[in-house]
Tab-separated table of C-alpha atoms in Angstrom:
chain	number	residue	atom	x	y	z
A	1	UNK	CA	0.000	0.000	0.000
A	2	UNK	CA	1.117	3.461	-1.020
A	3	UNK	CA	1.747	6.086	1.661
A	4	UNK	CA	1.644	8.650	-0.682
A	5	UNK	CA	-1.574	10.654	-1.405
A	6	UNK	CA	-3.741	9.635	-4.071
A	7	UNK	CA	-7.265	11.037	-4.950
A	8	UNK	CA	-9.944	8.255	-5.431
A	9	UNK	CA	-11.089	10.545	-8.180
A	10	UNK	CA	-10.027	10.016	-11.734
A	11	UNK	CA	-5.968	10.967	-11.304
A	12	UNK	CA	-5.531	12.775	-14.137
A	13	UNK	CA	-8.734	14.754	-14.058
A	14	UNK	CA	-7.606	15.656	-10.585
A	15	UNK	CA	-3.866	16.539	-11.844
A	16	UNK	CA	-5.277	18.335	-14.450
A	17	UNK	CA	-7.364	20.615	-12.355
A	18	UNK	CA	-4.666	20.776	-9.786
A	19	UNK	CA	-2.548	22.452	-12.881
A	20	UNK	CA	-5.191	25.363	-12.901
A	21	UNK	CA	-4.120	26.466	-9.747
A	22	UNK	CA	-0.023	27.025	-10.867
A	23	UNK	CA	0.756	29.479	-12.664
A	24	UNK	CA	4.677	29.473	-13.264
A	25	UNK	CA	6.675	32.187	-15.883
A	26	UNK	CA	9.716	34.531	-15.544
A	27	UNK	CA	9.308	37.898	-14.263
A	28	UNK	CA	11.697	39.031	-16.943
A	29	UNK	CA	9.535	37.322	-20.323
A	30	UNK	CA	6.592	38.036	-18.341
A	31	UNK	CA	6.651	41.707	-17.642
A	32	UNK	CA	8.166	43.121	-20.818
A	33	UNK	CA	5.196	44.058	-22.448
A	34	UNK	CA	3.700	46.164	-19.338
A	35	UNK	CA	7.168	47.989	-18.232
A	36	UNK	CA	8.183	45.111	-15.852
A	37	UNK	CA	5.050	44.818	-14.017
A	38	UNK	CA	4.154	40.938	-14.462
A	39	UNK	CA	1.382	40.118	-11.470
A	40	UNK	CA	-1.810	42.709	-11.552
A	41	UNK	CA	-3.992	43.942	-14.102
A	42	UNK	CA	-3.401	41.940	-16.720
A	43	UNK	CA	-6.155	42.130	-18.758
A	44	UNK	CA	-6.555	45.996	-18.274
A	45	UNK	CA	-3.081	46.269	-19.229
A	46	UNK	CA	-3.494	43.674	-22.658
A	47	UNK	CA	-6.418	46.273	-23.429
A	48	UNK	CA	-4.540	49.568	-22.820
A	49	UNK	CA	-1.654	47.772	-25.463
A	50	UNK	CA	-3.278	46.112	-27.961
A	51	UNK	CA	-2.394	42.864	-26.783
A	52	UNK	CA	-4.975	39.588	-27.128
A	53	UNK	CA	-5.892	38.255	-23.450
A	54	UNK	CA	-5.873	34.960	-22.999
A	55	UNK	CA	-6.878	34.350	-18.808
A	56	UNK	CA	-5.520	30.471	-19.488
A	57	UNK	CA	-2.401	31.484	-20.391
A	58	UNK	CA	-2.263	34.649	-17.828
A	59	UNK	CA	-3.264	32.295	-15.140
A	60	UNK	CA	-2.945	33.567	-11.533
A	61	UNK	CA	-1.192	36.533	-12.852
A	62	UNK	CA	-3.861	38.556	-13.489
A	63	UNK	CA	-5.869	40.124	-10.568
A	64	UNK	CA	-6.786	43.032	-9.297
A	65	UNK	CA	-5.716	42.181	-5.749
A	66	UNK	CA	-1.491	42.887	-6.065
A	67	UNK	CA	0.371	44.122	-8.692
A	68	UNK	CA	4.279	43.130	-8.457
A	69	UNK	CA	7.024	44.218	-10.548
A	70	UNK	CA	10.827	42.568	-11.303
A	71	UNK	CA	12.712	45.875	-12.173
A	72	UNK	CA	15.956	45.964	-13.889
A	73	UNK	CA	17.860	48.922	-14.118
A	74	UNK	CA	21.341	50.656	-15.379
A	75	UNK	CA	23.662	52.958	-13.397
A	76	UNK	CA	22.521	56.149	-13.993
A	77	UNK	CA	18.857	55.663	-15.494
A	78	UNK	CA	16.881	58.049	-13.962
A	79	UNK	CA	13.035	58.894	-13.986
A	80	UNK	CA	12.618	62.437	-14.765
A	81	UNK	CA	8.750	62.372	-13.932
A	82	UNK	CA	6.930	62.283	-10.875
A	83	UNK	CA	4.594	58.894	-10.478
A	84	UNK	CA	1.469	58.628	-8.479
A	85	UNK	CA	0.132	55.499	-7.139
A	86	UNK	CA	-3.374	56.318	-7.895
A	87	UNK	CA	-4.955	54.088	-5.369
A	88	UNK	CA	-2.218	51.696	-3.766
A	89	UNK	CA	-0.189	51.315	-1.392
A	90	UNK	CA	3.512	50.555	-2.599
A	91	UNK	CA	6.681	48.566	-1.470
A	92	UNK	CA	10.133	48.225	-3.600
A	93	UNK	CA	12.871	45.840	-2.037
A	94	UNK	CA	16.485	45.936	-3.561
A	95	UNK	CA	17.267	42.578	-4.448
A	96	UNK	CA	20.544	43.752	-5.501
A	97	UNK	CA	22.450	47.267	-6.670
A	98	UNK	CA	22.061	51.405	-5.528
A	99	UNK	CA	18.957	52.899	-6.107
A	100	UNK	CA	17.520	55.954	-4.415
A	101	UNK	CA	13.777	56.669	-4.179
A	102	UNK	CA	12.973	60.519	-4.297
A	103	UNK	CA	8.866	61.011	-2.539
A	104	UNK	CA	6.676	63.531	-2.334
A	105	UNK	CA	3.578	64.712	-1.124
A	106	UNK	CA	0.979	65.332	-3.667
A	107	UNK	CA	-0.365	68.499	-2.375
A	108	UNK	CA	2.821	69.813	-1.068
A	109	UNK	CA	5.832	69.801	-3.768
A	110	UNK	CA	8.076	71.633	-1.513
A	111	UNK	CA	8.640	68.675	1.147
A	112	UNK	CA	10.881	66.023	-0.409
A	113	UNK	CA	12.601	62.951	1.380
A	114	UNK	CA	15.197	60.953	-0.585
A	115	UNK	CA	15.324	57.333	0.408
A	116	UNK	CA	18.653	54.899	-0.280
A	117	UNK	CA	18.400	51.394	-0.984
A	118	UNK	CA	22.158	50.151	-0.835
A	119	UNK	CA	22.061	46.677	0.841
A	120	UNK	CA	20.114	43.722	-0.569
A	121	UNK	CA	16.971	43.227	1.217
A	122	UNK	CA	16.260	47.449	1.978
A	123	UNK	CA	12.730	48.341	1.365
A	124	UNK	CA	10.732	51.606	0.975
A	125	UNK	CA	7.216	51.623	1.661
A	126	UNK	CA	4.605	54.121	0.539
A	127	UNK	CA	1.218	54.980	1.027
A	128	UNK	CA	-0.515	56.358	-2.661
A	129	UNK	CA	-0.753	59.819	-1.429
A	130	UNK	CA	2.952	60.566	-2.219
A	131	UNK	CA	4.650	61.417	-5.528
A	132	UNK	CA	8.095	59.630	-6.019
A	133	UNK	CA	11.090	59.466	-8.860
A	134	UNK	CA	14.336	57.687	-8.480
A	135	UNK	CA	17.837	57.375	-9.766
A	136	UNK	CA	20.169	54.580	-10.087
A	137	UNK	CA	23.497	54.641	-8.419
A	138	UNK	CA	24.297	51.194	-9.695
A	139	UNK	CA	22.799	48.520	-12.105
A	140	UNK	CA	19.679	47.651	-9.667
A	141	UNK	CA	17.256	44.719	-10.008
A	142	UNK	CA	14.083	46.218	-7.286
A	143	UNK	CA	11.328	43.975	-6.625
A	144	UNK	CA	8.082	46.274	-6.280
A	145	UNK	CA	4.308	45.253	-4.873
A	146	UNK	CA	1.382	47.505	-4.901
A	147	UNK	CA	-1.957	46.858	-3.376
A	148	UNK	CA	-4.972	48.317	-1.967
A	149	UNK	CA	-4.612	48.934	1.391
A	150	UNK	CA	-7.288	48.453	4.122
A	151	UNK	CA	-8.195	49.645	7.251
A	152	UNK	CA	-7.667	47.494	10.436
A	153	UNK	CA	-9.539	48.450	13.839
C-alpha cells in the first residue's frame, strides 16, 4: 500500500485541475510588455496595449488584488517624472544594486525625502498619497508590490 496521497477521483482529471491552480513564468519574459510589471492587471493592461488576453495562459497573474514588478535597471537611469500610485499602497525591495527613491507629497511639492536602498533586502514603503522618482546609483534589479490597502480596527 502506497503512503503517498492519491485522490480516489479520476488521477488525471484531478492533476489536471490541480494544474489550474499554478501558474509558473519569468518575471523578466513576463513583464516586458507592461514595463516590468508581471502580477496585476493583466487584462486591463493587454487592453490599454493592444495585446490579445488569454486568462488560461495569464493564469494567476492577473488580478486586481497585487500588482508586483521585477525591475531591472542601469547605473545612472533616472526617472525624470513624478509617479502617483493612484490608489495603492507601494513597497520596492532591492534585491541587488544602488537605487535611491525621491517622494513627495501630492499636495505639497516643496517637502521632499530621498530614500537609499544600498544593501540587498532594503525596502521603501509608501502609502498612494505621495509622488516619487528615483535614480540609479548602480545597475539595480528592485522587486516592487502595490496593493490596496485596508483599514484594520
Amino acid at each position: 500500500m502506497s503512503k503517498g496521497f492519491c485522490p480516489k477521483a479520476n488521477p488525471i482529471i484531478f492533476i489536471a485541475q490541480m494544474l489550474d491552480d499554478i501558474t509558473t513564468g519569468n518575471t523578466k519574459k513576463d513583464g516586458k510588455n507592461f514595463s516590468f510589471w508581471f502580477v496585476g492587471r493583466i487584462e486591463k493592461w493587454c487592453k490599454e496595449n493592444n495585446i490579445p488576453f488569454d486568462a488560461k495562459r495569464y493564469g494567476l497573474r492577473n488580478t486586481e488584488d497585487i500588482e508586483i514588478k521585477w525591475g531591472i535597471y542601469k547605473k545612472g537611469d533616472v526617472r525624470n517624472l513624478w509617479a502617483s500610485n493612484s490608489d495603492k499602497t507601494a513597497m520596492s525591495i532591492l534585491i541587488r544594486g544602488d537605487f535611491t527613491f525621491i517622494f513627495r507629497k501630492a499636495d505639497n511639492h516643496e517637502e521632499q525625502r530621498e530614500v537609499r536602498l544600498v544593501n540587498e533586502g532594503d525596502y521603501a514603503i509608501w502609502r498612494e498619497n505621495l509622488e516619487h522618482t528615483w535614480r540609479m546609483d548602480a545597475d539595480s534589479e528592485i522587486l516592487t508590490l502595490r496593493w490596496s490597502q485596508k483599514e484594520y480596527k
